[in-house]
Tab-separated table of C-alpha atoms and ligand atoms in Angstrom:
chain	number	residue	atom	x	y	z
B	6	UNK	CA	35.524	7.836	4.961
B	7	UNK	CA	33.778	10.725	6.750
B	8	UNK	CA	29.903	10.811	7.115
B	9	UNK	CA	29.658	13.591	4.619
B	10	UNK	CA	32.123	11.771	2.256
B	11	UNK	CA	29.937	8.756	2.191
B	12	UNK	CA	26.535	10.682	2.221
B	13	UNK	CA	28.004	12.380	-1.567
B	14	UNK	CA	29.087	9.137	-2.260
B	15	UNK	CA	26.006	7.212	-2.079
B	16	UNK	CA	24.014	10.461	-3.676
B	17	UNK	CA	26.235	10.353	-6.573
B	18	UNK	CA	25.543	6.850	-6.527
B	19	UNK	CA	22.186	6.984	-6.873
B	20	UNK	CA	22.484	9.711	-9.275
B	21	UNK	CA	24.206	7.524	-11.679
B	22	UNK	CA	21.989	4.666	-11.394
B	23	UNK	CA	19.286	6.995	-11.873
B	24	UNK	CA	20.844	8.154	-15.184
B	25	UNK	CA	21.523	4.359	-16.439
B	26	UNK	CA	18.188	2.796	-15.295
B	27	UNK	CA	16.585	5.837	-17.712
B	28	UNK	CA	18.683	5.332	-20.676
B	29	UNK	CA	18.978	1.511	-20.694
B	30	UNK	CA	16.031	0.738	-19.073
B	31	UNK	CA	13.753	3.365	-19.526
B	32	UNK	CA	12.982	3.394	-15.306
B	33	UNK	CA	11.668	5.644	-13.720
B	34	UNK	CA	12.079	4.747	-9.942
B	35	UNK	CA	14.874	4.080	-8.128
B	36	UNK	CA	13.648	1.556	-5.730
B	37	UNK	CA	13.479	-2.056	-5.783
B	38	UNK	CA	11.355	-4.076	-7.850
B	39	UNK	CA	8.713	-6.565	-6.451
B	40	UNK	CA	8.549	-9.617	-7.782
B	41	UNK	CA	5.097	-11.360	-7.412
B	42	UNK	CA	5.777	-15.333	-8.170
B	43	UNK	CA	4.047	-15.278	-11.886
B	44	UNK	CA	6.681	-12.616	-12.638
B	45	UNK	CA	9.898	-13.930	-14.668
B	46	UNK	CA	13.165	-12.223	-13.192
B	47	UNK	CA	14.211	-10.792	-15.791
B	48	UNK	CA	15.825	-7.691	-16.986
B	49	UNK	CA	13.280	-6.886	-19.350
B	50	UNK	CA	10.748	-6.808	-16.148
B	51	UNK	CA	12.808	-4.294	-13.946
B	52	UNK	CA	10.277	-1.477	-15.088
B	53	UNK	CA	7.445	-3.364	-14.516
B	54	UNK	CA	8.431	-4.595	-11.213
B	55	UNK	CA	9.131	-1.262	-10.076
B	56	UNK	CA	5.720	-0.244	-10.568
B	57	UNK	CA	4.027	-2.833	-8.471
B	58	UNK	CA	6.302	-2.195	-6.124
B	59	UNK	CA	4.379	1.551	-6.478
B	60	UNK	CA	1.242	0.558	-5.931
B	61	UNK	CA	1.856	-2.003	-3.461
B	62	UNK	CA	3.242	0.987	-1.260
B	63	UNK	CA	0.033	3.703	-2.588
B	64	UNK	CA	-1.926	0.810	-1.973
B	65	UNK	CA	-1.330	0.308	1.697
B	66	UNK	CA	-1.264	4.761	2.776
B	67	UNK	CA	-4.510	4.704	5.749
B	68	UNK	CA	-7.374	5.582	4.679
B	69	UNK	CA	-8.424	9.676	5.737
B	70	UNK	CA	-4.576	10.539	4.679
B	71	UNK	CA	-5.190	14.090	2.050
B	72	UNK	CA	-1.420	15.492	2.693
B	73	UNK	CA	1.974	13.485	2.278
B	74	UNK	CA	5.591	14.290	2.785
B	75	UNK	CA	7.523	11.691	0.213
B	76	UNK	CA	10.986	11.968	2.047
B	77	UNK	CA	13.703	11.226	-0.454
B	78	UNK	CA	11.705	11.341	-3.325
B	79	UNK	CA	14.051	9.974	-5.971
B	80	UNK	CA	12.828	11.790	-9.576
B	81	UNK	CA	9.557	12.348	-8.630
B	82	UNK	CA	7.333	9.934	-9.896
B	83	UNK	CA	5.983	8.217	-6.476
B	84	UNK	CA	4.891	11.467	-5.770
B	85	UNK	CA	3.228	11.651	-9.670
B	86	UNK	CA	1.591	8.784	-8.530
B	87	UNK	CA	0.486	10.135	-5.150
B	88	UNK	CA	-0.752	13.014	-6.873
B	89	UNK	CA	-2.600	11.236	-9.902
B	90	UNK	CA	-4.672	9.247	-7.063
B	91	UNK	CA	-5.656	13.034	-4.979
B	92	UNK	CA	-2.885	13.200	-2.338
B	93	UNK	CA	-1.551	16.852	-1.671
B	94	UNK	CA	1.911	16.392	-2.034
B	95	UNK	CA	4.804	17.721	-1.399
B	96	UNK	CA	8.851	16.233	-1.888
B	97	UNK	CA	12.564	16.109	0.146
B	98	UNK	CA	15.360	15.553	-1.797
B	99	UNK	CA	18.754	16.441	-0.816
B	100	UNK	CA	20.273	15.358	-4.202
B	101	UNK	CA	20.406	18.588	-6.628
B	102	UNK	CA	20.373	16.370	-9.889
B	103	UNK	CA	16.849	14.088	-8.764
B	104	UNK	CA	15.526	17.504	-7.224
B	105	UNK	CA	15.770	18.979	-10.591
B	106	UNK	CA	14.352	16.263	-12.041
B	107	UNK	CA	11.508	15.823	-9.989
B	108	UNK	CA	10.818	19.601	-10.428
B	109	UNK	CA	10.294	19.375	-14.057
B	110	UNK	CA	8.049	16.301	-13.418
B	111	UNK	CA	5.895	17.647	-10.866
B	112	UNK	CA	6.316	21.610	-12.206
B	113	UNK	CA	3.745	23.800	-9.927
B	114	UNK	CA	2.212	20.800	-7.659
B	115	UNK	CA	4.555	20.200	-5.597
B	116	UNK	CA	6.529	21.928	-3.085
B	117	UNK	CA	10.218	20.215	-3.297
B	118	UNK	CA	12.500	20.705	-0.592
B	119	UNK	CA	16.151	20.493	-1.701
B	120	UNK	CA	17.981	19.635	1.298
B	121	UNK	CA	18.407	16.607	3.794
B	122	UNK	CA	14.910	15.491	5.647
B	123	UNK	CA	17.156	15.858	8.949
B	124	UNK	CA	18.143	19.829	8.144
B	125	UNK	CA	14.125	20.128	7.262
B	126	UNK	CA	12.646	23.556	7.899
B	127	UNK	CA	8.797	23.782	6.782
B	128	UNK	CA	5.809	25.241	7.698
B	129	UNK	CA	3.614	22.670	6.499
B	130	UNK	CA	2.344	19.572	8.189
B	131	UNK	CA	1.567	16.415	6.990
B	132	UNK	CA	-0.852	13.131	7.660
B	133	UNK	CA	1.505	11.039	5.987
B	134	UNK	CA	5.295	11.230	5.922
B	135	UNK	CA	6.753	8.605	3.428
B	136	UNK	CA	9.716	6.949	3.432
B	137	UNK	CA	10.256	5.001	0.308
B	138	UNK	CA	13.358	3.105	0.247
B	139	UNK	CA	14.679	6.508	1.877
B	140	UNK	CA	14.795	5.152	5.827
B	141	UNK	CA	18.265	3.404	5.550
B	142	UNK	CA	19.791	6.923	4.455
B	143	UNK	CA	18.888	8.630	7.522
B	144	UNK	CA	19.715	9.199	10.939
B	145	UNK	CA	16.970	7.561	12.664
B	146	UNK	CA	16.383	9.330	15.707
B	147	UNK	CA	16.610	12.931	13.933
B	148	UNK	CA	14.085	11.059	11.246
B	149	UNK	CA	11.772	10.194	14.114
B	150	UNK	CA	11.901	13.554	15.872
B	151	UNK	CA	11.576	15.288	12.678
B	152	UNK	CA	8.370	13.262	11.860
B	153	UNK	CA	6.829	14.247	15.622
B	154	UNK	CA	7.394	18.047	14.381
B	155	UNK	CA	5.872	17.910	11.136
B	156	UNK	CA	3.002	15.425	11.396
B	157	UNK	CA	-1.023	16.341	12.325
B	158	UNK	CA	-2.256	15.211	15.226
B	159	UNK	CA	-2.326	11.201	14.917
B	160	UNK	CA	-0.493	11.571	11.381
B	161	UNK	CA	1.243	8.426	10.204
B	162	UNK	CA	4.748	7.022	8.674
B	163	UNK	CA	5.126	4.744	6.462
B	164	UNK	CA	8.813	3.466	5.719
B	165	UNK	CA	9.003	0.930	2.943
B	166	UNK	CA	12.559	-0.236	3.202
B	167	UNK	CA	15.192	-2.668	3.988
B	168	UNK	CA	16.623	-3.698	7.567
B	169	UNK	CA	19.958	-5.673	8.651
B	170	UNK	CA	19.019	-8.464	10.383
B	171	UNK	CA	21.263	-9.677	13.507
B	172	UNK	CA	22.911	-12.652	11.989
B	173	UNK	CA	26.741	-13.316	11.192
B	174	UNK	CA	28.227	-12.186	8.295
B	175	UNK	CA	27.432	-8.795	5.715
B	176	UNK	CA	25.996	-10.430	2.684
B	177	UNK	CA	23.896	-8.463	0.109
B	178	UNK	CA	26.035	-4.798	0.453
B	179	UNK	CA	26.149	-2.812	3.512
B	180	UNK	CA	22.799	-1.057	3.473
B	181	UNK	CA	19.815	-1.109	5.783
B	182	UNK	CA	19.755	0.025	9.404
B	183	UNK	CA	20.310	-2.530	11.707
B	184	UNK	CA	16.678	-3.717	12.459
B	185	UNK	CA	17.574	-3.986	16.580
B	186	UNK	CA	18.242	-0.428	16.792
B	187	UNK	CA	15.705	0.878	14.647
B	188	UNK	CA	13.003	-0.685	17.407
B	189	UNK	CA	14.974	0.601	19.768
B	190	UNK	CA	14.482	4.176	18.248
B	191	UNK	CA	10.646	3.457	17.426
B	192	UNK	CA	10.505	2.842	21.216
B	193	UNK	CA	11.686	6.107	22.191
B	194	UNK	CA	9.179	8.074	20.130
B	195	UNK	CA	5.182	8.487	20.643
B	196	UNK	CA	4.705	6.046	17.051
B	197	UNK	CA	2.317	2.708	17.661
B	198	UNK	CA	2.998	0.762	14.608
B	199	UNK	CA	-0.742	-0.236	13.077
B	200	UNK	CA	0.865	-2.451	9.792
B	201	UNK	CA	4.098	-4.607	9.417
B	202	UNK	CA	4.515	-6.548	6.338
B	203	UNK	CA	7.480	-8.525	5.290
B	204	UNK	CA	8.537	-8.434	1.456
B	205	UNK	CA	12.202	-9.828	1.696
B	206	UNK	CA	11.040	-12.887	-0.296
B	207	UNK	CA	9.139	-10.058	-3.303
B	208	UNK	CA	12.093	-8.126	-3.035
B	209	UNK	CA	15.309	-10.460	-3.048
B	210	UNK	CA	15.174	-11.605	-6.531
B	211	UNK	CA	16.476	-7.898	-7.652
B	212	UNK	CA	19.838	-8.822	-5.852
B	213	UNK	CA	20.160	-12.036	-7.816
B	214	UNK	CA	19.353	-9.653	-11.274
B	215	UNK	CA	22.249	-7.497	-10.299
B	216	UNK	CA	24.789	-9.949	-9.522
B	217	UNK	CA	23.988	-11.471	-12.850
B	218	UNK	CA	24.413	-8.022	-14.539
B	219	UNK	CA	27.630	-7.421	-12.639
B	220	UNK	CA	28.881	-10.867	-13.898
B	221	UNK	CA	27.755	-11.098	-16.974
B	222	UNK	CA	28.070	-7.658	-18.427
B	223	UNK	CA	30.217	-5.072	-16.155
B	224	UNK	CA	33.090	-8.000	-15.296
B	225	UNK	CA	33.708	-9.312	-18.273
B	226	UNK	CA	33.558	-4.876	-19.943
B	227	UNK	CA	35.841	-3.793	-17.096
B	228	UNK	CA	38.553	-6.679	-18.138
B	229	UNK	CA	38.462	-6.265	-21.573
B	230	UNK	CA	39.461	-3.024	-20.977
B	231	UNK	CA	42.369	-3.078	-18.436
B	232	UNK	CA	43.572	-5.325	-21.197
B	233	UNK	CA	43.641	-2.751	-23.455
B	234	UNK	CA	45.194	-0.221	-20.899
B	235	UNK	CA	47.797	-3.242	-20.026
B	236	UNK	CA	48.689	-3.578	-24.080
B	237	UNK	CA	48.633	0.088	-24.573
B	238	UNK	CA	49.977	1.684	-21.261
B	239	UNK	CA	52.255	-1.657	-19.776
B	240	UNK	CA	53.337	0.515	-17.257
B	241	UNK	CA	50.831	2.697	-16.251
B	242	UNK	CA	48.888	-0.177	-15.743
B	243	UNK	CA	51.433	-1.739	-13.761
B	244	UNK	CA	51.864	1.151	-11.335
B	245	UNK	CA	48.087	1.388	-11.053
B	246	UNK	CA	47.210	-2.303	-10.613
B	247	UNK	CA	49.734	-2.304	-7.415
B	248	UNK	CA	48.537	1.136	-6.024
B	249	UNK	CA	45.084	0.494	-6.020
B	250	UNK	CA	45.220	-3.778	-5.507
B	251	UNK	CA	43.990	-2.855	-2.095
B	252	UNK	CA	40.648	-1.298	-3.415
B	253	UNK	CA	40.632	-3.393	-6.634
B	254	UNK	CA	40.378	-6.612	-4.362
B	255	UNK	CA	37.414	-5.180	-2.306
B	256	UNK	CA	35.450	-4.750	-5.309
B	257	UNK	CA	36.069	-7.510	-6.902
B	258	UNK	CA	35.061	-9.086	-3.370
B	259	UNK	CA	32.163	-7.176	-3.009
B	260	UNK	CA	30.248	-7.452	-6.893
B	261	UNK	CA	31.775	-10.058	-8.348
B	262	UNK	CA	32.630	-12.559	-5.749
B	263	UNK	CA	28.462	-13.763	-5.368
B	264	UNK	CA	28.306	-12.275	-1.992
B	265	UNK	CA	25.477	-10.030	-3.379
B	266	UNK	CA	22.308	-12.734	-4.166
B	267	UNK	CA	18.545	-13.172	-3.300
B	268	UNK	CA	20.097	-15.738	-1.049
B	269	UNK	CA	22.581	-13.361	1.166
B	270	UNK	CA	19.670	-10.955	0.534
B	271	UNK	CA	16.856	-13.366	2.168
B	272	UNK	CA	19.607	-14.435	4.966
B	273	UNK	CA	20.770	-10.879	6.372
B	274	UNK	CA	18.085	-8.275	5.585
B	275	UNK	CA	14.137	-8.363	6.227
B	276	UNK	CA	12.667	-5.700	3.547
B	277	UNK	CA	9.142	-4.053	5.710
B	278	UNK	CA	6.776	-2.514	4.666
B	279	UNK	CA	5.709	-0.449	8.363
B	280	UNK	CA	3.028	2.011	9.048
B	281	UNK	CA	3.460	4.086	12.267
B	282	UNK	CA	0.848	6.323	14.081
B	283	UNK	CA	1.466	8.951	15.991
B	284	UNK	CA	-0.429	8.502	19.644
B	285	UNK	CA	-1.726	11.179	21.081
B	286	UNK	CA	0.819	11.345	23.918
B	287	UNK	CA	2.791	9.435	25.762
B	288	UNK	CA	6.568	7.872	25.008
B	289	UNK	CA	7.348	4.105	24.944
B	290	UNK	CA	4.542	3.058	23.022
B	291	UNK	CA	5.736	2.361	19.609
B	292	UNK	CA	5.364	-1.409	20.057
B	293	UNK	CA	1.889	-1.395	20.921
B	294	UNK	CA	-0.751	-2.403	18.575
B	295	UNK	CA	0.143	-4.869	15.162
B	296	UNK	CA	-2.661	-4.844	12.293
B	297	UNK	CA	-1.868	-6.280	9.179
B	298	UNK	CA	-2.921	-4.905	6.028
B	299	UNK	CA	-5.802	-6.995	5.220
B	300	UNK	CA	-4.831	-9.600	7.444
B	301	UNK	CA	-5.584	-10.972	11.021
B	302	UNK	CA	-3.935	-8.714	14.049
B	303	UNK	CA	0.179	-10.321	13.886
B	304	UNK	CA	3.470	-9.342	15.242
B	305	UNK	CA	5.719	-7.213	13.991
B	306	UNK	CA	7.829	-8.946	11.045
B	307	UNK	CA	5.658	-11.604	10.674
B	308	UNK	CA	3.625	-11.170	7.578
B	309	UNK	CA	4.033	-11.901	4.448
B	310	UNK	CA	3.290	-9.688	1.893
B	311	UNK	CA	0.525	-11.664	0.148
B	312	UNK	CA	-0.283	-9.215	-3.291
A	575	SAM	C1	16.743	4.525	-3.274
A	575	SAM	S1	16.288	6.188	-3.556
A	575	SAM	C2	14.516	6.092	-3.527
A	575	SAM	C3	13.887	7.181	-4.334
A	575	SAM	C4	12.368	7.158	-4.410
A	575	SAM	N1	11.761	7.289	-3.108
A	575	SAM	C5	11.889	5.911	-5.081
A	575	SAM	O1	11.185	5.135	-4.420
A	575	SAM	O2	12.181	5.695	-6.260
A	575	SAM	C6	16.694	6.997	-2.029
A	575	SAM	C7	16.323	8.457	-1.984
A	575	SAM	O3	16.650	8.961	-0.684
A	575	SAM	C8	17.204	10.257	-0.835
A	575	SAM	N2	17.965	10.599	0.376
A	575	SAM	C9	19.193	10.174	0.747
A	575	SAM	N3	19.559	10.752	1.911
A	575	SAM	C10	18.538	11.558	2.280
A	575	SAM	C11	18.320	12.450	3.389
A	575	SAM	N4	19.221	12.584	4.360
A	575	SAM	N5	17.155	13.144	3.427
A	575	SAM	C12	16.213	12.993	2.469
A	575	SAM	N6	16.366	12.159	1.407
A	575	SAM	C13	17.512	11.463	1.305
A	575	SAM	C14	18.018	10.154	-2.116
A	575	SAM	O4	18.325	11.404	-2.681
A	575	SAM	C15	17.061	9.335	-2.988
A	575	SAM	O5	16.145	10.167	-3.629
């Protein structure tokens, strides 16, 4: 599949489960839930888990930060957020459908850029550019160097998302930048990271929710009716079945086979929450300084989220 191919696939993607999470859910984000301990995973608790996920994000933006770029801002309602607690704000989205959305949500108080946060063209600059569950669509380095163009002078990032980690194996989908390279990047741009928390274990228990859904409700819908297209439409459903066994075997691998749990999750991926500042000058220093939110100075990766 060509990059452009997969970049439409994964925005109509997202534009569906934008569309279902509203209607069946009533959700209004499209990121990951987080799951504090007391919290029963449930389905009834998506919503609810979405917004602490929210505030654990709003909750950890520097202090002094007045203007924010939310990159990839879904429907809009981070940036309602942002806005409801002061932040100047202004929104990237490259996906016509969630722009539109988030323009009737926001209306006059935003800016919202409809195009990809790579193509970006603005006059404005930021203290904060956010990244909220946005990072693994983007090409890093052009992220990076975007970010050096558009923030104030020692303006931060903050990327709330998931990272492969280098162990054998896919498990848990095929998202997430390889975490390796993405320090590898961060190296190569004037960013010293000030906050690394890991929420993998808040986080996971959203994959085991959606393998359950996939098993319990969309396997057992989706047979029910190829048996109905086998009774009605024998060979049709012949001709089909044997055209497309290639692709109909890699999906049933890939959401119904339990390759996609908090387990897998917890094994391949390490979801970070990581605050960047830009230094004054000077390449190569991205690794420097680690201060954890609330916590004693650490290394990066190696705090747990504790809210
Ligand atoms: C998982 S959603 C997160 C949405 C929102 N930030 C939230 O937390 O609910 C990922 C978002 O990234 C956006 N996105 C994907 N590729 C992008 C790109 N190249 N530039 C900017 N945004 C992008 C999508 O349109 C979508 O809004």
């Amino acid at each position: 599949m060509s990059t452009s191919n997969k970049e439409l696939s994964r925005q109509i993607g997202l534009e569906v489960g934008s569309i279902c999470g509203k209607y069946f859910l009533d959700l209004d984000h499209l990121h990951y839930g987080y799951w504090p301990g007391d919290l029963p995973v449930t389905v009834a608790n998506v919503k609810k888990a979405q917004e602490l996920y929210t505030r654990f994000v709003i909750d950890r933006i520097p202090a002094g930060v007045k203007t924010i770029l939310d990159v990839g801002c879904g429907g809009g309602h981070v940036a309602k957020e942002l806005l409801g607690r002061g932040y100047e704000v202004d929104c990237v989205s490259p996906c016509p459908h969630l722009a539109q959305k988030a323009a009737e949500l926001l209306g006059d108080a935003c800016h919202i850029y409809q195009c990809r946060y790579e193509d970006l063209q603005a006059t404005s600059r930021y203290d904060l550019i956010l990244f909220c569950e946005s990072f693994q669509y983007l090409d890093m380095n052009q992220a990076m160097a975007k970010c050096e163009e558009l923030l104030n002078p020692k303006g931060y990032v903050l990327i709330c998302d998931y990272f492969r980690k280098d162990v054998n194996g896919k498990g848990g989908g095929s998202g997430g930048h390889k975490l390796a390279k993405f320090h590898g990047v961060m190296a190569n741009h004037p960013f010293d990271l000030m906050c690394s928390m890991d929420i993998t274990a808040e986080t996971a228990p959203n994959m085991d929710l959606m393998d359950d859904i996939m098993r319990q409700v969309v396997k057992p819908v989706a047979e029910a009716g190829s048996r109905l297209i086998e009774d009605r439409h024998p060979w049709l459903y012949k001709v089909v079945a044997w055209k497309y066994r290639k692709k109909i075997d890699k999906l049933n691998t890939k959401y119904f086979s339990g390759e996609r749990t908090g387990d897998s999750f917890r094994r391949t991926r390490a979801y970070l929450l990581l605050v960047y500042q830009m230094t004054p000058a000077g390449l190569g220093q991205g690794q420097g300084r680690v201060q954890s939110v609330g916590q004693s100075a650490s290394t990066p990766e190696s705090v747990s989220a504790t809210t």
